[in-house]
Amino acid sequence: MPSKPTMRDVARKSGLSIATVSRVINSPDDVPAPTVEIVNAAMRHLNYRPNINGRRLKMRHTRTVGVLVPTLANPVFATSVQGIEQEAHAEGLTVLLTSSNYDPDREMGAVSALLNNRVDGLILTLANADSNPVVDLLLAEKIPFVLLFNQPYRADIAAISVDNAQSAYDIADVMIKRGHRSLAMVAGRFESSDRSRQRYDGFCRALVDAGIETPHLVQVGFGETDLIEPLRDLLCGPAVVTGLVCSTDMLAIAAINACRAYGLSVPGDVSVGGIDGISVGGLITPKLCSAVQPTQEMGRQALAFLRGLITGQSNPESLLLPHHLSDGESIGPFRRRSSTRI
Amino acid sequence: MPSKPTMRDVARKSGLSIATVSRVINSPDDVPAPTVEIVNAAMRHLNYRPNINGRRLKMRHTRTVGVLVPTLANPVFATSVQGIEQEAHAEGLTVLLTSSNYDPDREMGAVSALLNNRVDGLILTLANADSNPVVDLLLAEKIPFVLLFNQPYRADIAAISVDNAQSAYDIADVMIKRGHRSLAMVAGRFESSDRSRQRYDGFCRALVDAGIETPHLVQVGFGETDLIEPLRDLLCGPAVVTGLVCSTDMLAIAAINACRAYGLSVPGDVSVGGIDGISVGGLITPKLCSAVQPTQEMGRQALAFLRGLITGQSNPESLLLPHHLSDGESIGPFRRRSSTRI
DNA sequence: TTGAAAGCGGTACCAG
DNA sequence: CTGGTACCGCTTTCAA
């Protein structure tokens, strides 16, 4: 049972040295054409496959990037990873994928594993970008990294995102302008998403600016698929609400389902706006009202930017991408039925 | 500029040999507790991080699995990768991710790159599982792999999927039973998806069994976001259709959008059923009629099965998972408006 | 133009 | 229980 052929095998087969074989692989131009052909022939005969791990060990860099997202079950992150992957493919880079499942405690473990792989750089979506041990570690070890979707306070760390607060503000503002006076935010748990908190802040600011006092808030776990219980009070309790702003599209979808379960039509009885803009095919989002920035493109940009950091051609800085509201075709008008009980 | 600390550094610092350090890392139980503590202390002081690539080079296996999907922009695949990642995390495995973008020509390159990384095994969703050079290569090189979503003819290659043909049959059957006599299938290009062809076959069989002659077919590219043109003839041409069966949920969503663009309500004027069951939160699928098998679970199963293959505990075989139709709540009745022109 | 040889950071066998 | 040491597969001087 012959193990996989190595460079030595190729060298032997071609009657040349392994140094020459290496040259043929890495800089064929430095080798006379006939020699190249001989070596290539040998490689073909042996079905030779360079063992990248050998190279990685020797070289200073690994041409590998690590990616950490909360979950791929959220199309927003999945799509961004698709963008990263595409760009990585174009650059000839390998992608190491991990996910934290929205659990801050798992982030360090995941990043650790990535660092043990000696990735050249990282693209991360963290639960909380500020005062995060992972960020400190990376900064201390001087590993290039860029945050995606996070908006850290510190201006000297690379981040690519839309303006979370502003996008929530804009959505809330649209709803207010259409006559909603009693709004609630359905937000992912703040501990597992700083975006969620930032969006809530923007939401509150919009209400304040409009002279509305009470911003209702419901925090739910991500991946929460059934919001019927969590939304009971909001939809048919004492503090009845006419519109919901959700911190993510997935939550918006879940909220819409809950509304329907309560016999409320959306829109009509209640309006639901989701922040995110799940751009999978541009179609999945219930186009009520979304602050959209095509996520796949954000992924590509993140990798491109990371490449700049790795090669030292650019410096860490935060890029705030413009967001825009999807048409919000059906955000109003509001006409809630008097009493809906379940 | 001290490079990253290595085992030798730890050995020196702790006054022990690198062999002992290695033991502390890999089998601490073989080392007296005090020694373990000394070494651990040294590692902590130095901020030591084992370089996995060194290990990989030495060991026969890499504890790494390669994953190839058409794209993560399709929630079905993204979710399955999430399942794979979860299971990999539980097993302490590293995931190398690649995508083919539905391009068969890119599959070989991607798998090649994965093999150069000496992955222990692969999980693949291929454009076409039959007579595929990638499959031949893997079989020849005896690399464990399992196909996900593909249903190859050969029974001796590992595959996890629902029964594509049957699920399409079932959906079509439901629609027929509800009164549809003029149905069309909107399918992804057969070249880029054998599932698509298999589903079309099932669709046709259902029509034949019901005594319906002409199965309409429109093949479209995946990621096709705008089906207005492709569906023009079907929706308002001479061969008017009352129901669409789509080979994937993403296509179904796109089709629904197209219907609306033509002023048709869905369901009502026309019924659209999607095969797949995008289970992101269980909510994104317009629940017209979907053959669902939770995709995340399929991913986990795939990795678990792959692990069995790698350890030699199980043999390649195809697992056909049961699918079920989502409630199809609103698949009919059909009441198409007489003339819809655009 | 080509080759010999010294590692890269680990693992594990074999002695002591 | 611990240490010396020979690799794993590849890159890269340095000489020939």
PDB file of C-alpha atoms in Angstrom, chain A residues 66 111 115 119-126 129 132 134-148 150 152 154 156-160 302 305-307 309-310 315-317:
ATOM      1  CA  GLY A  66     -10.630  31.941   9.167  1.00  0.00           C
ATOM      2  CA  VAL A 111     -10.944  31.734  17.122  1.00  0.00           C
ATOM      3  CA  LEU A 115      -5.266  30.565  15.233  1.00  0.00           C
ATOM      4  CA  VAL A 119      -4.681  31.498   9.489  1.00  0.00           C
ATOM      5  CA  ASP A 120      -3.284  34.594   7.837  1.00  0.00           C
ATOM      6  CA  GLY A 121      -6.300  36.598   8.889  1.00  0.00           C
ATOM      7  CA  LEU A 122      -9.846  36.435  10.145  1.00  0.00           C
ATOM      8  CA  ILE A 123     -13.289  37.687   9.293  1.00  0.00           C
ATOM      9  CA  LEU A 124     -15.568  37.710  12.284  1.00  0.00           C
ATOM     10  CA  THR A 125     -19.110  38.509  13.223  1.00  0.00           C
ATOM     11  CA  LEU A 126     -19.036  38.711  17.001  1.00  0.00           C
ATOM     12  CA  ALA A 129     -17.406  43.823  19.338  1.00  0.00           C
ATOM     13  CA  ASN A 132     -14.329  41.522  23.641  1.00  0.00           C
ATOM     14  CA  VAL A 134     -11.262  37.863  21.185  1.00  0.00           C
ATOM     15  CA  VAL A 135     -10.606  41.307  19.797  1.00  0.00           C
ATOM     16  CA  ASP A 136      -8.026  41.974  22.482  1.00  0.00           C
ATOM     17  CA  LEU A 137      -6.280  38.727  21.720  1.00  0.00           C
ATOM     18  CA  LEU A 138      -6.156  39.423  18.021  1.00  0.00           C
ATOM     19  CA  LEU A 139      -4.917  42.922  18.583  1.00  0.00           C
ATOM     20  CA  ALA A 140      -2.251  41.683  20.987  1.00  0.00           C
ATOM     21  CA  GLU A 141      -1.074  38.984  18.633  1.00  0.00           C
ATOM     22  CA  LYS A 142      -1.281  41.378  15.730  1.00  0.00           C
ATOM     23  CA  ILE A 143      -3.356  39.021  13.636  1.00  0.00           C
ATOM     24  CA  PRO A 144      -5.142  40.881  10.850  1.00  0.00           C
ATOM     25  CA  PHE A 145      -8.896  40.652  11.167  1.00  0.00           C
ATOM     26  CA  VAL A 146     -11.992  42.438  10.015  1.00  0.00           C
ATOM     27  CA  LEU A 147     -15.338  42.497  11.696  1.00  0.00           C
ATOM     28  CA  LEU A 148     -18.403  42.032   9.575  1.00  0.00           C
ATOM     29  CA  ASN A 150     -20.210  44.608  13.919  1.00  0.00           C
ATOM     30  CA  PRO A 152     -17.136  48.673  17.274  1.00  0.00           C
ATOM     31  CA  ARG A 154     -12.889  51.883  18.509  1.00  0.00           C
ATOM     32  CA  ASP A 156      -8.799  51.596  14.794  1.00  0.00           C
ATOM     33  CA  ILE A 157     -10.207  48.190  14.209  1.00  0.00           C
ATOM     34  CA  ALA A 158     -11.384  47.087  10.816  1.00  0.00           C
ATOM     35  CA  ALA A 159     -15.106  46.643  10.457  1.00  0.00           C
ATOM     36  CA  ILE A 160     -17.561  46.543   7.618  1.00  0.00           C
ATOM     37  CA  ALA A 302     -14.502  42.041   3.861  1.00  0.00           C
ATOM     38  CA  PHE A 305     -10.098  44.422   2.845  1.00  0.00           C
ATOM     39  CA  LEU A 306      -8.576  41.651   4.893  1.00  0.00           C
ATOM     40  CA  ARG A 307      -6.189  40.939   2.059  1.00  0.00           C
ATOM     41  CA  LEU A 309      -4.447  44.220   5.936  1.00  0.00           C
ATOM     42  CA  ILE A 310      -2.507  41.012   5.502  1.00  0.00           C
ATOM     43  CA  ASN A 315      -4.711  49.972   7.746  1.00  0.00           C
ATOM     44  CA  PRO A 316      -7.526  48.979  10.035  1.00  0.00           C
ATOM     45  CA  GLU A 317     -10.440  51.333   9.789  1.00  0.00           C
TER      46      GLU A 317
END
